[in-house]
Structures are given as C-alpha cells and as structure tokens.
Amino acid sequence: MSRNSRLFACTPADVFAVLEDGWLFPAWVVGASRMREVADAWPATGSHLHHSFGVWPVLIDDSTEVLAYDPPRHILLRAKGWPMGEAQVDIQVKPHRDGCIVRIQEEAVAGPGSLIPQPLLDVALQLRNHETLHRLAYLAEGRAVRPTDETTAEDEGVQG
C-alpha cells in the first residue's frame, strides 16, 4: 500500500471544500482528464463521480464511489480505472499547528493492477500521489481565507 503525506497551509475544512466539489476531481487527481457527471449526493457514502482517464483521443470512461465519508477528517474512495483495474484510496486529514497534514493511501484491489508486485506498484503510486497532493494543496490553499489577507473596503480607504 502506497502512502504519501504533505503539510498543507490551510484548514482541514479547506481541503474538504475541494474534495466536496466533484467537478474539481480532474484538477487534483493525476490521470483524470475530464468530468462527465457528479452525483447530486456527492460526496455522501455510496455516491459516484463519472470521469474519464487518459488523453484525447484515447479516453476511458470510469467512475469513483465514496465508501466512507467523515468530513473534515476522512474520505475513502473506490476508483475505477479499467483496463488497469480498481483502487481503494484513503484520504485522511489531521489538524496541525501550521495548517493540516493530508495523507493519501492507495492500493490496487481489483484487475491487472492488483497483480503487479507491491514494491513496483508502490513506486509508481508514490510518484503519482506526490503530484496529486501537490495539486490538491494548490487548490485547498488557494481557496483558504487567511486572516492577513482579509481586508474590507473600509480598511482600503474605499468608500461605497
């Protein structure tokens, strides 16, 4: 099972604001190229995202299902990416004095990907999920409201 962690300069709620917007999935998941549909109930347990992997003209339509959802701490996903197979992706978020620690664990659970020797698969997943966390950090930190950035029109000397 591949594990990656990263310190984010934002709150766990900021991270979950990104995870809860299913339309952002291809912006932070390496390999996902477009969204086709987001369930109205997303990200409730049992809800699905319908996305595509690959690069045009070779796109593979698949889906991701929420297996467990406990905001702003935990989301467990079952991602389909056939013909490679299916993976279980566990994202955990913990508060930290400088923001939060986000950990992603991924393992192949079905299909040809599950037959790849674990040490080899872990290397590929480590690289992929390093970039996935990097992208997720950009989105979550970019959406975060920082007290030093908050100004009002009155603070700026602008009159309404």
C-alpha positions as a Python dict, from the first residue, in 0.01 Angstrom:
ca = {
    (1, 'M'): (0, 0, 0),
    (2, 'S'): (143, 333, -109),
    (3, 'R'): (136, 622, 143),
    (4, 'N'): (210, 990, 89),
    (5, 'S'): (172, 1281, 331),
    (6, 'R'): (201, 1656, 294),
    (7, 'L'): (164, 1959, 516),
    (8, 'F'): (-98, 2198, 377),
    (9, 'A'): (-110, 2566, 478),
    (10, 'C'): (-486, 2561, 529),
    (11, 'T'): (-751, 2403, 748),
    (12, 'P'): (-899, 2055, 708),
    (13, 'A'): (-1226, 2229, 609),
    (14, 'D'): (-1042, 2398, 319),
    (15, 'V'): (-922, 2058, 196),
    (16, 'F'): (-1271, 1914, 219),
    (17, 'A'): (-1415, 2212, 32),
    (18, 'V'): (-1210, 2092, -266),
    (19, 'L'): (-1292, 1723, -216),
    (20, 'E'): (-1664, 1806, -190),
    (21, 'D'): (-1662, 1977, -531),
    (22, 'G'): (-1671, 1674, -759),
    (23, 'W'): (-1621, 1890, -1068),
    (24, 'L'): (-1267, 1966, -942),
    (25, 'F'): (-1167, 1596, -945),
    (26, 'P'): (-957, 1619, -1266),
    (27, 'A'): (-780, 1927, -1131),
    (28, 'W'): (-617, 1734, -847),
    (29, 'V'): (-625, 1364, -947),
    (30, 'V'): (-334, 1276, -1172),
    (31, 'G'): (-461, 1091, -1479),
    (32, 'A'): (-820, 1213, -1462),
    (33, 'S'): (-883, 1427, -1767),
    (34, 'R'): (-1250, 1529, -1756),
    (35, 'M'): (-1570, 1501, -1560),
    (36, 'R'): (-1885, 1364, -1718),
    (37, 'E'): (-2124, 1369, -1423),
    (38, 'V'): (-2126, 1435, -1048),
    (39, 'A'): (-2399, 1272, -839),
    (40, 'D'): (-2629, 1518, -666),
    (41, 'A'): (-2547, 1347, -336),
    (42, 'W'): (-2167, 1378, -382),
    (43, 'P'): (-1973, 1314, -159),
    (44, 'A'): (-2219, 1116, 52),
    (45, 'T'): (-2136, 750, 108),
    (46, 'G'): (-2246, 548, -196),
    (47, 'S'): (-2241, 845, -436),
    (48, 'H'): (-2041, 842, -761),
    (49, 'L'): (-1833, 1063, -984),
    (50, 'H'): (-1824, 975, -1354),
    (51, 'H'): (-1495, 1077, -1511),
    (52, 'S'): (-1253, 991, -1788),
    (53, 'F'): (-885, 897, -1772),
    (54, 'G'): (-626, 942, -2043),
    (55, 'V'): (-562, 1189, -2319),
    (56, 'W'): (-781, 1251, -2621),
    (57, 'P'): (-839, 1057, -2843),
    (58, 'V'): (-772, 767, -2606),
    (59, 'L'): (-1010, 832, -2316),
    (60, 'I'): (-1151, 569, -2085),
    (61, 'D'): (-1479, 644, -1909),
    (62, 'D'): (-1499, 522, -1550),
    (63, 'S'): (-1626, 619, -1207),
    (64, 'T'): (-1529, 668, -845),
    (65, 'E'): (-1751, 574, -550),
    (66, 'V'): (-1744, 707, -194),
    (67, 'L'): (-1713, 416, 51),
    (68, 'A'): (-1686, 628, 369),
    (69, 'Y'): (-1721, 998, 436),
    (70, 'D'): (-1640, 1176, 763),
    (71, 'P'): (-1564, 1545, 694),
    (72, 'P'): (-1329, 1715, 758),
    (73, 'R'): (-1122, 1414, 859),
    (74, 'H'): (-1163, 1124, 620),
    (75, 'I'): (-1289, 1008, 283),
    (76, 'L'): (-1249, 658, 141),
    (77, 'L'): (-1291, 611, -233),
    (78, 'R'): (-1307, 318, -474),
    (79, 'A'): (-1165, 443, -802),
    (80, 'K'): (-1215, 252, -1123),
    (81, 'G'): (-959, 288, -1399),
    (82, 'W'): (-1007, -3, -1633),
    (83, 'P'): (-825, -168, -1802),
    (84, 'M'): (-579, -121, -1511),
    (85, 'G'): (-841, -213, -1255),
    (86, 'E'): (-970, -62, -934),
    (87, 'A'): (-805, 104, -638),
    (88, 'Q'): (-904, 193, -288),
    (89, 'V'): (-794, 547, -199),
    (90, 'D'): (-797, 656, 164),
    (91, 'I'): (-754, 1031, 232),
    (92, 'Q'): (-709, 1141, 592),
    (93, 'V'): (-676, 1500, 709),
    (94, 'K'): (-548, 1599, 1054),
    (95, 'P'): (-514, 1946, 1203),
    (96, 'H'): (-160, 2075, 1253),
    (97, 'R'): (-36, 2396, 1414),
    (98, 'D'): (69, 2521, 1068),
    (99, 'G'): (-245, 2403, 884),
    (100, 'C'): (-314, 2034, 836),
    (101, 'I'): (-147, 1709, 738),
    (102, 'V'): (-307, 1528, 445),
    (103, 'R'): (-227, 1160, 396),
    (104, 'I'): (-328, 956, 94),
    (105, 'Q'): (-302, 576, 90),
    (106, 'E'): (-375, 384, -226),
    (107, 'E'): (-378, 18, -314),
    (108, 'A'): (-488, -177, -616),
    (109, 'V'): (-780, -401, -519),
    (110, 'A'): (-906, -550, -848),
    (111, 'G'): (-794, -610, -1204),
    (112, 'P'): (-447, -632, -1361),
    (113, 'G'): (-305, -358, -1137),
    (114, 'S'): (-356, -579, -835),
    (115, 'L'): (-125, -841, -992),
    (116, 'I'): (175, -605, -1011),
    (117, 'P'): (426, -679, -733),
    (118, 'Q'): (356, -439, -446),
    (119, 'P'): (707, -280, -434),
    (120, 'L'): (688, -191, -805),
    (121, 'L'): (334, -61, -781),
    (122, 'D'): (418, 144, -472),
    (123, 'V'): (693, 331, -659),
    (124, 'A'): (452, 436, -934),
    (125, 'L'): (177, 526, -686),
    (126, 'Q'): (420, 723, -467),
    (127, 'L'): (518, 939, -764),
    (128, 'R'): (160, 983, -881),
    (129, 'N'): (24, 1066, -536),
    (130, 'H'): (308, 1308, -463),
    (131, 'E'): (180, 1514, -755),
    (132, 'T'): (-183, 1452, -655),
    (133, 'L'): (-117, 1602, -309),
    (134, 'H'): (75, 1888, -469),
    (135, 'R'): (-227, 1973, -687),
    (136, 'L'): (-473, 1930, -400),
    (137, 'A'): (-262, 2164, -186),
    (138, 'Y'): (-269, 2434, -455),
    (139, 'L'): (-648, 2416, -472),
    (140, 'A'): (-712, 2397, -96),
    (141, 'E'): (-458, 2663, -1),
    (142, 'G'): (-577, 2888, -283),
    (143, 'R'): (-933, 2871, -153),
    (144, 'A'): (-830, 2925, 209),
    (145, 'V'): (-911, 3254, 374),
    (146, 'R'): (-610, 3380, 562),
    (147, 'P'): (-658, 3645, 831),
    (148, 'T'): (-371, 3855, 690),
    (149, 'D'): (-543, 3862, 351),
    (150, 'E'): (-880, 3975, 482),
    (151, 'T'): (-943, 4339, 421),
    (152, 'T'): (-1257, 4535, 383),
    (153, 'A'): (-1331, 4830, 160),
    (154, 'E'): (-1312, 5047, 470),
    (155, 'D'): (-963, 4916, 551),
    (156, 'E'): (-854, 5006, 198),
    (157, 'G'): (-993, 5358, 226),
    (158, 'V'): (-1256, 5283, -40),
    (159, 'Q'): (-1596, 5435, 11),
    (160, 'G'): (-1913, 5262, -112),
}
